[in-house]
Amino acid sequence: MKSIRAKILIVVISCLVIMTAVVSAIGVSMTHDIMHKDADRILKNMCEKEAAYINDMLNDISSSVSLMEHYASTELLDVEMLSEEEYREGYLSKMKNLFSEIGVSTGGAAAFYFRLNPEYSTGITGFFARVSNGSLEEVTAADINAYRRPMSYMWDATTQPWKRRRVSGCSPTAILSREIC
């Protein structure tokens, strides 16, 4: 080991090991940065794609609700006619058929319901259906007349959805039928 040749060989091998370590560290660092940028880009694209899908689904549901509301209001000749059982049953039957077609064809819809104000009928008047795998499952709707306790608070979704507004003296039926308390 005392020869110059051995010393030069040790220096060359040491330099090669040091250079390999430095180049490897730089390569790992650059690869790490590239992978993080690529992962961020992939995650951002996935989130944008899923957000667009959810927005489309919610817009589809919103337009279906608007369509149901339009059908319900245009098919009703006069609110007072709902007091007549024959007209009411025919109206409910027609609405059930229309709503069923719309509910099944609406992507993302989980259920739909249609209720008449209890002032125009007795007991449960309306229907409630779940949508699952392109078919409907009719569910018995709750009798809202059983809930007589006045509501003291309700969400005001039209102006400020993050605040509550006081609605004193309103019954659940008045709120559900959009009557002014």
PDB file of C-alpha atoms in Angstrom:
ATOM      1  CA  MET A   1       0.000   0.000   0.000  1.00  0.00           C
ATOM      2  CA  LYS A   2       2.946   2.216   0.122  1.00  0.00           C
ATOM      3  CA  SER A   3       3.136   2.463  -3.595  1.00  0.00           C
ATOM      4  CA  ILE A   4       1.916   5.472  -5.476  1.00  0.00           C
ATOM      5  CA  ARG A   5      -0.229   3.281  -7.700  1.00  0.00           C
ATOM      6  CA  ALA A   6      -2.234   2.025  -4.718  1.00  0.00           C
ATOM      7  CA  LYS A   7      -2.681   5.529  -3.357  1.00  0.00           C
ATOM      8  CA  ILE A   8      -3.904   6.860  -6.720  1.00  0.00           C
ATOM      9  CA  LEU A   9      -6.289   3.905  -7.020  1.00  0.00           C
ATOM     10  CA  ILE A  10      -7.744   4.616  -3.558  1.00  0.00           C
ATOM     11  CA  VAL A  11      -8.172   8.332  -4.375  1.00  0.00           C
ATOM     12  CA  VAL A  12      -9.866   7.542  -7.717  1.00  0.00           C
ATOM     13  CA  ILE A  13     -12.231   5.011  -6.126  1.00  0.00           C
ATOM     14  CA  SER A  14     -13.025   7.421  -3.277  1.00  0.00           C
ATOM     15  CA  CYS A  15     -13.753  10.220  -5.774  1.00  0.00           C
ATOM     16  CA  LEU A  16     -16.006   7.894  -7.765  1.00  0.00           C
ATOM     17  CA  VAL A  17     -17.920   6.909  -4.622  1.00  0.00           C
ATOM     18  CA  ILE A  18     -18.304  10.557  -3.573  1.00  0.00           C
ATOM     19  CA  MET A  19     -19.395  11.617  -7.097  1.00  0.00           C
ATOM     20  CA  THR A  20     -21.883   8.745  -7.266  1.00  0.00           C
ATOM     21  CA  ALA A  21     -23.338   9.742  -3.911  1.00  0.00           C
ATOM     22  CA  VAL A  22     -23.647  13.411  -4.942  1.00  0.00           C
ATOM     23  CA  VAL A  23     -25.232  12.581  -8.333  1.00  0.00           C
ATOM     24  CA  SER A  24     -27.630  10.122  -6.648  1.00  0.00           C
ATOM     25  CA  ALA A  25     -28.674  12.714  -4.057  1.00  0.00           C
ATOM     26  CA  ILE A  26     -29.308  15.314  -6.783  1.00  0.00           C
ATOM     27  CA  GLY A  27     -31.276  12.753  -8.850  1.00  0.00           C
ATOM     28  CA  VAL A  28     -33.429  11.699  -5.891  1.00  0.00           C
ATOM     29  CA  SER A  29     -34.109  15.331  -4.994  1.00  0.00           C
ATOM     30  CA  MET A  30     -35.128  16.217  -8.565  1.00  0.00           C
ATOM     31  CA  THR A  31     -37.255  13.079  -8.904  1.00  0.00           C
ATOM     32  CA  HIS A  32     -38.942  13.878  -5.588  1.00  0.00           C
ATOM     33  CA  ASP A  33     -39.849  17.396  -6.796  1.00  0.00           C
ATOM     34  CA  ILE A  34     -41.109  16.097 -10.163  1.00  0.00           C
ATOM     35  CA  MET A  35     -43.198  13.405  -8.485  1.00  0.00           C
ATOM     36  CA  HIS A  36     -44.794  15.937  -6.104  1.00  0.00           C
ATOM     37  CA  LYS A  37     -45.627  18.307  -8.972  1.00  0.00           C
ATOM     38  CA  ASP A  38     -47.044  15.430 -10.996  1.00  0.00           C
ATOM     39  CA  ALA A  39     -49.058  14.119  -8.028  1.00  0.00           C
ATOM     40  CA  ASP A  40     -50.432  17.638  -7.383  1.00  0.00           C
ATOM     41  CA  ARG A  41     -51.436  17.970 -11.043  1.00  0.00           C
ATOM     42  CA  ILE A  42     -53.115  14.545 -11.089  1.00  0.00           C
ATOM     43  CA  LEU A  43     -54.957  15.242  -7.825  1.00  0.00           C
ATOM     44  CA  LYS A  44     -56.104  18.679  -9.050  1.00  0.00           C
ATOM     45  CA  ASN A  45     -57.391  17.208 -12.331  1.00  0.00           C
ATOM     46  CA  MET A  46     -59.210  14.426 -10.494  1.00  0.00           C
ATOM     47  CA  CYS A  47     -60.837  16.894  -8.083  1.00  0.00           C
ATOM     48  CA  GLU A  48     -61.922  19.180 -10.949  1.00  0.00           C
ATOM     49  CA  LYS A  49     -63.374  16.213 -12.830  1.00  0.00           C
ATOM     50  CA  GLU A  50     -65.311  14.952  -9.801  1.00  0.00           C
ATOM     51  CA  ALA A  51     -66.490  18.472  -8.920  1.00  0.00           C
ATOM     52  CA  ALA A  52     -67.783  18.924 -12.474  1.00  0.00           C
ATOM     53  CA  TYR A  53     -69.570  15.566 -12.210  1.00  0.00           C
ATOM     54  CA  ILE A  54     -71.208  16.541  -8.903  1.00  0.00           C
ATOM     55  CA  ASN A  55     -72.183  19.969 -10.291  1.00  0.00           C
ATOM     56  CA  ASP A  56     -73.747  18.336 -13.357  1.00  0.00           C
ATOM     57  CA  MET A  57     -75.646  15.896 -11.168  1.00  0.00           C
ATOM     58  CA  LEU A  58     -76.921  18.663  -8.852  1.00  0.00           C
ATOM     59  CA  ASN A  59     -77.895  20.832 -11.838  1.00  0.00           C
ATOM     60  CA  ASP A  60     -79.776  17.860 -13.287  1.00  0.00           C
ATOM     61  CA  ILE A  61     -81.622  17.386  -9.979  1.00  0.00           C
ATOM     62  CA  SER A  62     -82.346  21.120  -9.771  1.00  0.00           C
ATOM     63  CA  SER A  63     -83.787  21.226 -13.279  1.00  0.00           C
ATOM     64  CA  SER A  64     -85.885  18.125 -12.522  1.00  0.00           C
ATOM     65  CA  VAL A  65     -87.284  19.793  -9.401  1.00  0.00           C
ATOM     66  CA  SER A  66     -88.113  22.903 -11.442  1.00  0.00           C
ATOM     67  CA  LEU A  67     -89.806  20.720 -14.044  1.00  0.00           C
ATOM     68  CA  MET A  68     -91.822  18.915 -11.352  1.00  0.00           C
ATOM     69  CA  GLU A  69     -92.841  22.249  -9.843  1.00  0.00           C
ATOM     70  CA  HIS A  70     -93.916  23.507 -13.271  1.00  0.00           C
ATOM     71  CA  TYR A  71     -96.029  20.406 -13.943  1.00  0.00           C
ATOM     72  CA  ALA A  72     -97.607  20.543 -10.495  1.00  0.00           C
ATOM     73  CA  SER A  73     -98.558  24.207 -10.817  1.00  0.00           C
ATOM     74  CA  THR A  74     -99.784  24.097 -14.429  1.00  0.00           C
ATOM     75  CA  GLU A  75    -101.894  20.969 -13.963  1.00  0.00           C
ATOM     76  CA  LEU A  76    -103.675  22.434 -10.941  1.00  0.00           C
ATOM     77  CA  LEU A  77    -106.696  24.338 -12.187  1.00  0.00           C
ATOM     78  CA  ASP A  78    -107.701  25.811  -8.846  1.00  0.00           C
ATOM     79  CA  VAL A  79    -106.478  25.138  -5.313  1.00  0.00           C
ATOM     80  CA  GLU A  80    -110.043  24.994  -4.037  1.00  0.00           C
ATOM     81  CA  MET A  81    -110.755  22.056  -6.374  1.00  0.00           C
ATOM     82  CA  LEU A  82    -108.392  19.935  -4.272  1.00  0.00           C
ATOM     83  CA  SER A  83    -111.166  19.748  -1.690  1.00  0.00           C
ATOM     84  CA  GLU A  84    -113.110  17.536  -4.114  1.00  0.00           C
ATOM     85  CA  GLU A  85    -111.920  13.960  -3.649  1.00  0.00           C
ATOM     86  CA  GLU A  86    -112.378  12.877  -7.282  1.00  0.00           C
ATOM     87  CA  TYR A  87    -110.349  15.802  -8.648  1.00  0.00           C
ATOM     88  CA  ARG A  88    -107.705  15.395  -5.922  1.00  0.00           C
ATOM     89  CA  GLU A  89    -107.224  11.674  -6.605  1.00  0.00           C
ATOM     90  CA  GLY A  90    -106.977  12.281 -10.364  1.00  0.00           C
ATOM     91  CA  TYR A  91    -104.499  15.099  -9.824  1.00  0.00           C
ATOM     92  CA  LEU A  92    -102.362  12.985  -7.467  1.00  0.00           C
ATOM     93  CA  SER A  93    -102.413  10.056  -9.893  1.00  0.00           C
ATOM     94  CA  LYS A  94    -101.294  12.266 -12.772  1.00  0.00           C
ATOM     95  CA  MET A  95     -98.558  13.871 -10.681  1.00  0.00           C
ATOM     96  CA  LYS A  96     -97.366  10.469  -9.472  1.00  0.00           C
ATOM     97  CA  ASN A  97     -96.982   9.231 -13.063  1.00  0.00           C
ATOM     98  CA  LEU A  98     -95.187  12.386 -14.201  1.00  0.00           C
ATOM     99  CA  PHE A  99     -92.938  12.542 -11.148  1.00  0.00           C
ATOM    100  CA  SER A 100     -92.078   8.853 -11.448  1.00  0.00           C
ATOM    101  CA  GLU A 101     -90.847   9.306 -15.014  1.00  0.00           C
ATOM    102  CA  ILE A 102     -88.830  12.366 -14.082  1.00  0.00           C
ATOM    103  CA  GLY A 103     -87.454  10.810 -10.876  1.00  0.00           C
ATOM    104  CA  VAL A 104     -86.234   7.633 -12.575  1.00  0.00           C
ATOM    105  CA  SER A 105     -84.581   9.537 -15.425  1.00  0.00           C
ATOM    106  CA  THR A 106     -82.818  12.037 -13.153  1.00  0.00           C
ATOM    107  CA  GLY A 107     -79.245  11.037 -12.437  1.00  0.00           C
ATOM    108  CA  GLY A 108     -78.310  11.254  -8.772  1.00  0.00           C
ATOM    109  CA  ALA A 109     -81.868  11.465  -7.481  1.00  0.00           C
ATOM    110  CA  ALA A 110     -82.342   9.363  -4.365  1.00  0.00           C
ATOM    111  CA  ALA A 111     -86.016  10.057  -3.705  1.00  0.00           C
ATOM    112  CA  PHE A 112     -88.875  12.422  -4.421  1.00  0.00           C
ATOM    113  CA  TYR A 113     -92.101  13.360  -2.727  1.00  0.00           C
ATOM    114  CA  PHE A 114     -95.266  15.346  -3.333  1.00  0.00           C
ATOM    115  CA  ARG A 115     -97.513  16.540  -0.527  1.00  0.00           C
ATOM    116  CA  LEU A 116    -100.759  18.469  -0.467  1.00  0.00           C
ATOM    117  CA  ASN A 117    -101.541  20.940   2.248  1.00  0.00           C
ATOM    118  CA  PRO A 118    -103.628  19.112   4.891  1.00  0.00           C
ATOM    119  CA  GLU A 119    -106.191  21.929   4.701  1.00  0.00           C
ATOM    120  CA  TYR A 120    -107.343  20.466   1.367  1.00  0.00           C
ATOM    121  CA  SER A 121    -107.485  16.842   2.436  1.00  0.00           C
ATOM    122  CA  THR A 122    -107.576  14.554   5.432  1.00  0.00           C
ATOM    123  CA  GLY A 123    -104.756  12.285   6.535  1.00  0.00           C
ATOM    124  CA  ILE A 124    -101.762  11.575   4.350  1.00  0.00           C
ATOM    125  CA  THR A 125    -102.282  13.062   0.908  1.00  0.00           C
ATOM    126  CA  GLY A 126     -99.336  12.683  -1.388  1.00  0.00           C
ATOM    127  CA  PHE A 127     -96.636  10.196  -2.188  1.00  0.00           C
ATOM    128  CA  PHE A 128     -93.010   9.473  -1.435  1.00  0.00           C
ATOM    129  CA  ALA A 129     -90.784   7.203  -3.508  1.00  0.00           C
ATOM    130  CA  ARG A 130     -87.166   6.077  -3.395  1.00  0.00           C
ATOM    131  CA  VAL A 131     -85.201   5.697  -6.589  1.00  0.00           C
ATOM    132  CA  SER A 132     -82.785   2.776  -6.642  1.00  0.00           C
ATOM    133  CA  ASN A 133     -81.156   1.116  -9.635  1.00  0.00           C
ATOM    134  CA  GLY A 134     -83.566   2.743 -12.070  1.00  0.00           C
ATOM    135  CA  SER A 135     -86.692   1.555 -10.293  1.00  0.00           C
ATOM    136  CA  LEU A 136     -89.063   3.087  -7.777  1.00  0.00           C
ATOM    137  CA  GLU A 137     -89.892   1.880  -4.311  1.00  0.00           C
ATOM    138  CA  GLU A 138     -92.947   3.589  -2.868  1.00  0.00           C
ATOM    139  CA  VAL A 139     -92.654   4.450   0.815  1.00  0.00           C
ATOM    140  CA  THR A 140     -95.463   5.406   3.173  1.00  0.00           C
ATOM    141  CA  ALA A 141     -95.227   9.106   3.884  1.00  0.00           C
ATOM    142  CA  ALA A 142     -95.488  10.442   7.424  1.00  0.00           C
ATOM    143  CA  ASP A 143     -98.659  12.196   8.520  1.00  0.00           C
ATOM    144  CA  ILE A 144     -97.537  15.776   9.092  1.00  0.00           C
ATOM    145  CA  ASN A 145    -100.753  16.488  10.974  1.00  0.00           C
ATOM    146  CA  ALA A 146     -99.290  14.436  13.821  1.00  0.00           C
ATOM    147  CA  TYR A 147     -96.634  17.113  14.356  1.00  0.00           C
ATOM    148  CA  ARG A 148     -98.622  19.961  15.882  1.00  0.00           C
ATOM    149  CA  ARG A 149     -95.821  21.584  17.862  1.00  0.00           C
ATOM    150  CA  PRO A 150     -95.078  25.025  16.379  1.00  0.00           C
ATOM    151  CA  MET A 151     -91.673  25.471  14.844  1.00  0.00           C
ATOM    152  CA  SER A 152     -89.663  28.252  16.404  1.00  0.00           C
ATOM    153  CA  TYR A 153     -86.823  28.286  13.910  1.00  0.00           C
ATOM    154  CA  MET A 154     -86.431  27.400  10.275  1.00  0.00           C
ATOM    155  CA  TRP A 155     -83.672  27.824   7.733  1.00  0.00           C
ATOM    156  CA  ASP A 156     -83.993  30.804   5.450  1.00  0.00           C
ATOM    157  CA  ALA A 157     -82.378  29.301   2.364  1.00  0.00           C
ATOM    158  CA  THR A 158     -83.369  32.067  -0.006  1.00  0.00           C
ATOM    159  CA  THR A 159     -81.501  35.027   1.453  1.00  0.00           C
ATOM    160  CA  GLN A 160     -78.921  33.899   3.985  1.00  0.00           C
ATOM    161  CA  PRO A 161     -78.538  30.127   4.273  1.00  0.00           C
ATOM    162  CA  TRP A 162     -76.005  30.432   7.095  1.00  0.00           C
ATOM    163  CA  LYS A 163     -78.360  32.351   9.412  1.00  0.00           C
ATOM    164  CA  ARG A 164     -81.549  31.276  11.140  1.00  0.00           C
ATOM    165  CA  ARG A 165     -84.582  33.470  11.223  1.00  0.00           C
ATOM    166  CA  ARG A 166     -87.328  33.403  13.766  1.00  0.00           C
ATOM    167  CA  VAL A 167     -90.715  32.190  12.551  1.00  0.00           C
ATOM    168  CA  SER A 168     -93.087  32.476  15.453  1.00  0.00           C
ATOM    169  CA  GLY A 169     -96.501  30.901  15.361  1.00  0.00           C
ATOM    170  CA  CYS A 170     -95.911  28.902  12.178  1.00  0.00           C
ATOM    171  CA  SER A 171     -97.062  25.345  12.088  1.00  0.00           C
ATOM    172  CA  PRO A 172     -95.154  22.743  10.053  1.00  0.00           C
ATOM    173  CA  THR A 173     -98.047  22.571   7.591  1.00  0.00           C
ATOM    174  CA  ALA A 174     -97.941  26.322   7.015  1.00  0.00           C
ATOM    175  CA  ILE A 175     -94.203  26.218   6.364  1.00  0.00           C
ATOM    176  CA  LEU A 176     -94.454  23.182   4.086  1.00  0.00           C
ATOM    177  CA  SER A 177     -97.231  24.738   2.047  1.00  0.00           C
ATOM    178  CA  ARG A 178     -95.310  28.025   1.682  1.00  0.00           C
ATOM    179  CA  GLU A 179     -97.960  30.018   3.474  1.00  0.00           C
ATOM    180  CA  ILE A 180     -96.950  33.257   5.095  1.00  0.00           C
ATOM    181  CA  CYS A 181     -97.138  33.120   8.879  1.00  0.00           C
TER     182      CYS A 181
END
